Short mmCIF file of C-alpha atoms in Angstrom, two decimals:
data_model
loop_
_atom_site.label_atom_id
_atom_site.label_comp_id
_atom_site.label_asym_id
_atom_site.label_seq_id
_atom_site.Cartn_x
_atom_site.Cartn_y
_atom_site.Cartn_z
CA MET A 165 0.00 0.00 0.00
CA THR A 166 1.54 3.29 -1.02
CA PRO A 167 1.35 6.04 1.59
CA HIS A 168 -0.29 9.20 0.52
CA GLY A 169 -1.47 12.22 2.37
CA PRO A 170 -3.61 15.30 2.33
CA GLY A 171 -2.93 17.72 -0.43
CA ASP A 172 -1.66 15.17 -2.93
CA GLU A 173 -4.13 16.46 -5.43
CA GLY A 174 -2.09 19.66 -5.72
CA ALA A 175 -3.40 23.20 -5.89
CA GLY A 176 -7.13 23.15 -6.33
CA PRO A 177 -9.45 25.74 -7.85
CA GLU A 178 -9.88 27.40 -4.46
CA THR A 179 -6.13 28.06 -4.35
CA GLY A 180 -6.17 29.67 -7.79
CA ALA A 181 -9.03 31.93 -6.73
CA VAL A 182 -7.08 33.15 -3.69
CA LEU A 183 -3.90 33.81 -5.67
CA ALA A 184 -5.43 35.11 -8.89
CA GLY A 185 -4.30 38.59 -9.89
CA ARG A 186 -1.80 38.91 -7.04
CA THR A 187 1.98 38.83 -7.02
CA ALA A 188 4.03 36.49 -4.85
CA GLU A 189 5.23 39.51 -2.89
CA GLU A 190 1.68 40.62 -2.06
CA VAL A 191 0.66 37.19 -0.76
CA LEU A 192 3.85 36.47 1.22
CA ALA A 193 4.11 39.97 2.65
CA GLY A 194 0.46 39.93 3.72
CA TYR A 195 0.86 36.63 5.56
CA LEU A 196 4.14 37.65 7.21
CA HIS A 197 2.69 41.02 8.26
CA GLN A 198 -0.24 39.23 9.92
CA GLN A 199 1.94 36.75 11.82
CA SER A 200 4.40 39.43 12.87
CA ALA A 201 1.55 41.55 14.24
CA ASP A 202 0.32 38.51 16.19
CA PHE A 203 3.85 38.00 17.55
CA LEU A 204 4.13 41.61 18.75
CA ARG A 205 0.61 41.54 20.22
CA SER A 206 1.41 38.37 22.17
CA LEU A 207 4.65 39.89 23.39
CA ARG A 208 2.77 42.93 24.71
CA LEU A 209 0.23 40.67 26.46
CA HIS A 210 3.05 38.67 28.02
CA ARG A 211 4.67 41.83 29.39
CA GLU A 212 1.32 43.06 30.74
CA SER A 213 0.42 39.73 32.39
CA GLY A 214 2.58 40.50 35.43
CA SER A 215 1.93 37.90 38.17
CA ASP A 216 -0.87 36.25 36.17
CA ALA A 217 0.81 32.92 35.43
CA GLU A 218 -2.08 31.63 33.35
CA GLY A 219 -2.17 34.78 31.23
CA ALA A 220 1.59 34.72 30.76
CA GLY A 221 1.45 31.06 29.71
CA GLU A 222 -1.25 31.71 27.14
CA ALA A 223 0.63 34.73 25.77
CA ALA A 224 3.79 32.60 25.48
CA ARG A 225 1.86 29.94 23.54
CA GLN A 226 0.54 32.57 21.13
CA LEU A 227 4.03 34.00 20.78
CA ARG A 228 5.40 30.56 19.86
CA ARG A 229 2.51 29.98 17.46
CA ALA A 230 3.32 33.15 15.51
CA ALA A 231 7.07 32.42 15.64
CA ARG A 232 6.55 28.93 14.17
CA ARG A 233 4.50 30.28 11.28
CA ILE A 234 6.98 33.02 10.45
CA SER A 235 9.87 30.57 10.56
CA ALA A 236 8.04 27.96 8.46
CA THR A 237 7.07 30.52 5.82
CA LEU A 238 10.62 31.82 5.53
CA HIS A 239 11.81 28.22 5.16
CA THR A 240 9.29 26.99 2.58
CA PHE A 241 9.36 30.12 0.43
CA ARG A 242 13.04 30.85 0.98
CA PRO A 243 13.87 31.38 -2.76
CA LEU A 244 11.53 34.38 -2.73
CA THR A 245 13.12 36.05 0.31
CA ASP A 246 16.33 37.82 1.19
CA GLU A 247 17.88 34.48 2.08
CA VAL A 248 20.66 35.65 4.41
CA TRP A 249 18.25 37.75 6.46
CA ALA A 250 15.58 35.02 6.44
CA ASP A 251 17.99 32.29 7.56
CA GLN A 252 19.25 34.39 10.45
CA LEU A 253 15.72 35.25 11.63
CA ARG A 254 14.62 31.61 11.36
CA SER A 255 17.53 30.54 13.55
CA GLU A 256 16.72 33.14 16.20
CA LEU A 257 12.99 32.32 16.18
CA GLY A 258 13.87 28.65 16.68
CA TRP A 259 15.98 29.58 19.71
CA LEU A 260 13.17 31.69 21.16
CA SER A 261 10.43 29.14 20.55
CA GLY A 262 12.53 26.40 22.13
CA SER A 263 13.29 28.55 25.17
CA LEU A 264 9.60 29.27 25.73
CA ALA A 265 8.43 25.70 25.06
CA ARG A 266 10.39 23.94 27.81
CA GLU A 267 8.34 25.20 30.75
CA GLN A 268 5.03 24.21 29.18
CA ALA A 269 6.49 20.84 28.15
CA CYS A 270 7.56 20.08 31.73
CA ALA A 271 4.13 21.02 33.08
CA SER A 272 2.31 18.93 30.48
CA ARG A 273 4.64 15.96 31.04
CA ARG A 274 4.06 16.06 34.79
CA GLU A 275 0.29 16.19 34.33
CA ARG A 276 0.39 13.35 31.81
CA LEU A 277 2.44 11.07 34.06
CA MET A 278 0.43 11.81 37.21
CA THR A 279 -2.79 11.08 35.32
CA ALA A 280 -1.35 7.83 33.97
CA LEU A 281 -0.29 6.72 37.46
CA GLN A 282 -3.76 7.44 38.77
CA ARG A 283 -5.32 5.51 35.92
CA LEU A 284 -3.02 2.53 36.40
CA THR A 285 -3.58 2.30 40.16
CA GLY A 286 -7.05 3.77 40.75
CA ARG A 287 -9.35 1.19 39.16
CA GLY A 288 -11.17 0.67 42.45
CA GLU A 289 -12.18 4.34 42.47
CA ARG A 290 -12.79 4.73 38.74
CA PRO A 291 -13.83 1.76 36.52
CA GLU A 292 -11.78 1.68 33.35
CA ARG A 293 -13.32 1.79 29.92
CA PRO A 294 -13.20 -1.55 28.07
CA ASP A 295 -10.75 -0.21 25.49
CA ARG A 296 -8.33 0.76 28.26
CA GLN A 297 -8.33 -2.60 30.04
CA GLY A 298 -6.01 -4.39 27.63
CA ARG A 299 -3.43 -1.63 27.75
CA ALA A 300 -3.61 -1.44 31.56
CA GLU A 301 -3.05 -5.19 31.85
CA ARG A 302 -0.05 -4.90 29.55
CA GLY A 303 1.13 -1.99 31.68
CA LYS A 304 1.05 -4.21 34.78
CA ARG A 305 3.38 -6.55 32.93
CA GLY A 306 5.67 -3.60 32.07
CA ASP A 307 8.66 -5.26 33.79
CA ARG A 308 8.48 -8.04 31.20
CA THR A 309 7.36 -6.21 28.05
CA ALA A 310 9.26 -2.91 28.23
CA THR A 311 12.83 -3.08 27.03
CA GLY A 312 13.89 0.46 27.93
CA PRO A 313 15.92 1.72 30.89
CA GLY A 314 12.80 1.93 33.07
CA ALA A 315 12.16 -1.77 32.64
CA ALA A 316 15.72 -2.63 33.56
CA SER A 317 15.40 -0.66 36.76
CA ALA A 318 12.12 -2.37 37.57
CA ALA A 319 13.58 -5.87 37.38
CA PRO A 320 14.52 -6.18 41.09
CA SER A 321 10.85 -5.97 42.10
CA SER A 322 9.65 -8.88 39.95
CA SER A 323 10.12 -11.49 42.65
CA ALA A 324 8.20 -9.40 45.15
CA ALA A 325 5.40 -8.96 42.65
CA ALA A 326 5.34 -12.69 41.94
CA GLY A 327 4.81 -13.47 45.62
CA ASP A 328 2.02 -10.97 46.01
CA PRO A 329 -1.42 -12.59 45.68
CA ASP A 330 -2.80 -9.24 44.45
CA PRO A 331 -0.97 -8.17 41.26
CA ASP A 332 -2.14 -4.60 41.86
CA GLY A 333 -0.44 -4.56 45.24
CA ALA A 334 3.12 -4.26 43.96
CA LEU A 335 2.15 -1.40 41.67
CA SER A 336 0.15 0.44 44.33
CA ALA A 337 2.98 0.07 46.83
CA GLY A 338 5.42 1.99 44.67
CA ALA A 339 3.07 4.34 42.84
CA ALA A 340 2.96 6.99 45.56
CA ARG A 341 6.75 7.21 45.81
CA ALA A 342 7.12 7.07 42.05
CA GLY A 343 4.67 9.96 41.73
CA ALA A 344 6.51 11.95 44.38
CA LEU A 345 9.84 11.35 42.65
CA LEU A 346 8.49 12.41 39.25
CA ASP A 347 6.81 15.44 40.81
CA ARG A 348 10.08 16.61 42.35
CA GLN A 349 12.11 16.06 39.19
CA LEU A 350 9.62 17.64 36.78
CA THR A 351 8.78 20.55 39.08
CA LEU A 352 12.49 21.32 39.39
CA ALA A 353 12.87 21.09 35.61
CA ARG A 354 9.90 23.40 35.14
CA THR A 355 11.30 25.94 37.60
CA ARG A 356 14.61 25.96 35.77
CA ALA A 357 12.85 26.26 32.41
CA HIS A 358 10.80 29.19 33.74
CA SER A 359 13.95 30.98 34.90
CA ALA A 360 15.64 30.31 31.56
CA ALA A 361 12.61 31.68 29.68
CA LEU A 362 12.57 34.87 31.76
CA GLN A 363 16.28 35.27 31.20
CA ALA A 364 15.84 34.78 27.45
CA LEU A 365 13.01 37.34 27.28
CA GLY A 366 15.18 39.89 29.05
CA SER A 367 18.29 39.33 26.96
CA SER A 368 19.71 41.56 24.24
CA ARG A 369 19.40 38.59 21.90
CA PHE A 370 15.64 38.53 22.35
CA HIS A 371 15.34 42.29 21.83
CA ALA A 372 17.20 41.90 18.54
CA VAL A 373 14.68 39.21 17.50
CA ALA A 374 11.76 41.44 18.46
CA ASP A 375 13.25 44.31 16.44
CA SER A 376 13.57 42.05 13.39
CA VAL A 377 9.95 40.92 13.73
CA ALA A 378 8.85 44.54 14.11
CA VAL A 379 10.56 45.29 10.79
CA LEU A 380 8.82 42.29 9.27
CA ALA A 381 5.46 43.62 10.45
CA SER A 382 5.81 46.64 8.19
CA GLU A 383 8.23 45.58 5.47
CA ALA A 384 8.95 41.99 4.48
CA PRO A 385 12.52 41.62 3.11
CA LEU A 386 11.69 39.65 -0.03
CA ALA A 387 13.67 39.06 -3.18
CA GLY A 388 13.16 41.58 -5.97
CA THR A 389 11.69 38.91 -8.22
CA ALA A 390 8.82 38.30 -5.77
CA GLY A 391 7.21 41.54 -6.84
CA GLU A 392 7.21 40.50 -10.49
CA LEU A 393 6.09 36.86 -10.30
CA PRO A 394 2.40 35.94 -10.29
CA ALA A 395 1.52 34.28 -6.99
CA ALA A 396 -0.34 31.46 -8.75
CA GLU A 397 2.86 30.50 -10.57
CA ALA A 398 5.50 31.09 -7.88
CA LEU A 399 3.93 29.88 -4.63
CA PRO A 400 2.17 26.52 -5.31
CA PRO A 401 5.33 24.75 -6.59
CA LEU A 402 7.19 25.64 -3.38
CA ALA A 403 4.26 24.49 -1.24
CA GLU A 404 4.08 21.26 -3.25
CA GLN A 405 7.80 20.73 -2.71
CA ALA A 406 7.27 20.94 1.06
CA HIS A 407 4.48 18.39 0.79
CA ARG A 408 6.62 16.13 -1.38
CA GLN A 409 9.33 16.12 1.30
CA LEU A 410 6.67 15.10 3.78
CA THR A 411 5.38 12.21 1.68
CA GLU A 412 8.94 10.96 1.13
CA ALA A 413 9.60 11.00 4.88
CA VAL A 414 6.32 9.19 5.59
CA ALA A 415 7.20 6.56 3.00
CA ALA A 416 10.25 5.65 5.10
CA LEU A 417 8.11 4.97 8.20
CA PRO A 418 7.03 1.40 9.04
CA LEU A 419 3.37 2.23 8.47
CA SER A 420 2.47 -1.27 7.35
CA ARG A 421 3.40 -2.63 10.78
CA ALA A 422 2.08 0.38 12.69
CA GLY A 423 -1.25 -0.17 10.95
CA TYR A 424 -1.90 -3.24 13.10
CA PRO A 425 -3.14 -2.53 16.64
CA TYR A 426 -1.07 -3.99 19.48
CA ASN A 427 1.88 -4.69 17.19
CA ALA A 428 4.41 -4.04 20.03
CA ALA A 429 6.80 -2.28 17.64
CA ALA A 430 7.00 0.84 19.82
CA LEU A 431 7.67 -0.85 23.14
CA ALA A 432 11.45 -0.61 22.82
CA ALA A 433 12.54 2.79 24.08
CA ASP A 434 15.03 3.40 21.31
CA GLN A 435 15.41 7.07 20.43
CA ARG A 436 16.49 6.09 16.91
CA GLN A 437 13.09 4.60 16.15
CA ASP A 438 11.27 7.69 17.44
CA THR A 439 13.38 10.25 15.54
CA PRO A 440 11.87 9.66 12.05
CA TRP A 441 8.38 10.12 13.50
CA HIS A 442 9.41 13.38 15.16
CA GLN A 443 10.84 14.56 11.83
CA VAL A 444 7.58 13.77 10.06
CA ARG A 445 5.72 15.84 12.67
CA LEU A 446 7.85 18.87 11.76
CA LEU A 447 7.27 18.28 8.04
CA VAL A 448 3.51 18.00 8.59
CA ARG A 449 3.66 21.40 10.23
CA LEU A 450 5.62 22.91 7.32
CA SER A 451 3.13 21.54 4.81
CA ARG A 452 0.14 22.76 6.81
CA TYR A 453 1.56 26.27 7.21
CA ALA A 454 2.44 26.45 3.52
CA ARG A 455 -1.18 25.69 2.72
CA GLU A 456 -2.25 28.49 5.07
CA VAL A 457 -0.25 30.91 2.90
CA ILE A 458 -1.66 29.88 -0.47
CA ALA A 459 -5.19 28.89 0.64
CA PRO A 460 -5.97 30.49 4.01
CA GLU A 461 -9.71 29.81 3.75
CA CYS A 462 -9.26 26.11 2.87
CA ALA A 463 -7.72 24.37 5.88
CA ASP A 464 -6.64 20.77 5.34
CA PHE A 465 -8.26 18.92 8.21
CA ARG A 466 -6.44 15.67 7.49
CA LEU A 467 -3.08 17.41 7.88
CA ALA A 468 -4.34 18.82 11.17
CA GLU A 469 -5.39 15.33 12.33
CA ALA A 470 -2.01 13.93 11.33
CA GLY A 471 -0.29 16.68 13.30
CA ARG A 472 -2.37 15.93 16.39
CA ALA A 473 -1.53 12.21 16.20
CA LEU A 474 2.18 12.98 15.94
CA ALA A 475 2.03 15.50 18.79
CA TRP A 476 0.46 12.73 20.86
CA HIS A 477 3.36 10.49 19.76
CA ARG A 478 5.96 13.05 20.84
CA ASP A 479 4.33 13.68 24.22
CA ALA A 480 4.07 9.96 25.00
CA ALA A 481 7.66 9.28 23.93
CA GLU A 482 8.99 12.13 26.07
CA ALA A 483 6.86 11.02 29.05
CA ALA A 484 8.21 7.47 28.71
CA ALA A 485 11.75 8.87 28.66
CA ALA A 486 11.03 10.86 31.85
CA ALA A 487 9.76 7.71 33.60
CA ALA A 488 12.87 5.81 32.48
CA ALA A 489 15.15 8.61 33.70
CA ALA A 490 13.41 8.60 37.09
CA ALA A 491 13.89 4.82 37.31
CA ARG A 492 17.65 5.36 37.01
CA THR A 493 17.67 7.43 40.20
CA PRO A 494 20.17 5.84 42.63
CA ARG A 495 18.95 3.93 45.69
CA ILE A 496 15.22 3.98 44.97
CA ALA A 497 13.08 1.21 46.45
CA PRO A 498 12.29 -1.82 44.29
CA ALA A 499 8.55 -1.09 44.47
CA THR A 500 9.19 2.45 43.21
CA ALA A 501 11.30 1.14 40.35
CA TYR A 502 8.57 -1.37 39.49
CA ALA A 503 5.91 1.35 39.33
CA LEU A 504 8.14 3.48 37.11
CA GLY A 505 8.72 0.48 34.83
CA VAL A 506 4.97 -0.05 34.49
CA LEU A 507 4.51 3.65 33.78
CA HIS A 508 7.26 3.54 31.17
CA ALA A 509 5.58 0.57 29.44
CA ASP A 510 2.20 2.33 29.54
CA GLN A 511 3.58 5.40 27.79
CA ARG A 512 5.33 3.30 25.15
CA HIS A 513 1.95 1.71 24.46
CA GLU A 514 0.65 5.26 23.97
CA VAL A 515 3.45 5.78 21.43
CA GLU A 516 2.25 2.66 19.61
CA ALA A 517 -1.36 3.89 19.67
CA ALA A 518 -0.33 7.29 18.27
CA ARG A 519 1.48 5.61 15.38
CA PHE A 520 -1.59 3.54 14.65
CA ALA A 521 -3.76 6.70 14.70
CA PHE A 522 -1.40 8.48 12.30
CA GLY A 523 -1.51 5.54 9.89
CA ARG A 524 -5.32 5.59 9.96
CA VAL A 525 -5.22 9.26 8.93
CA TRP A 526 -2.49 8.96 6.32
CA LEU A 527 -3.02 5.68 4.51
CA PRO A 528 -5.76 5.49 1.87
CA ARG A 529 -8.98 3.86 2.95
CA THR A 530 -9.41 0.36 1.56
CA PRO A 531 -12.96 -0.15 0.21
CA GLU A 532 -14.83 -2.94 1.91
CA ARG A 533 -15.37 -6.08 -0.10
CA ARG A 534 -18.89 -7.13 -0.84
CA GLY A 535 -19.83 -10.76 -0.63
#
């Protein structure tokens, strides 16, 4: 089965209607002006938020959203820009977005892992849905199925678990300490990320980035040819090139195996097997943002679904890595290591489920056979 994805049909009539009669410069400059204005507005809201942590967090998310779109546009349509200036701004926006993302990532990872621990140990308080039961049972066998560092750390508790007449007992015994350990580690990481973000926002480097974006909000540094080329001729080929890179990267993924539920391919915590999926997530984003430029009123919902599945994949993989890192903490109790091993296995199952979901979005639907 040959992978294909949204947008393979190329520029449709709706794209031509949006670009008709306009130059490449008009379309690109208009989009960059809009995103730059959003960036500066979010920056002002962040500065005005003061002690409002929730408001500051939302402003930072909007700031990163605008920064991603500016960077992606300068990347995809690079031949139509002042390339030296565009490359430098893209690099600085990547630094800024990464600096702001770490705090939110730590908070989300902590919430995800605490929720997973509660789900894995709280069945007496909250009956599980039928579709969760199989994964929870596999999670309880995480010391046997997971092959990552967390599972290795959990091995000493297997004999204790075997002698326990209640298989939930071994997990419950270590879950509280495992949760406390993760809470300490991730809260500390979040505090450090928050300090680093504040330091970045107060640095001369950030002010230089903000000045560049302010220039972009009024005058986009584009190549001289952009003002002469019709948008309908210059922009779609570059957007299609971004989508072609995406389809080539997806073709290298093991989608045929990921298309089977419970295939166990993602249980090994090997960063090398996760990296191609993370790369595809970035390429999905580039393709989606390129479509926003050439057809802003015609969002591709399948690209959005694919992006959500791959964001789920990234979050689960990073949460599994956090559980494995916690399991390597020196001198932790065997029951704590066991609980962390189960948690690690549970999150790797989430990785597997996310890959399955992405394949369901990306691969063509096979018509049902009639008898």
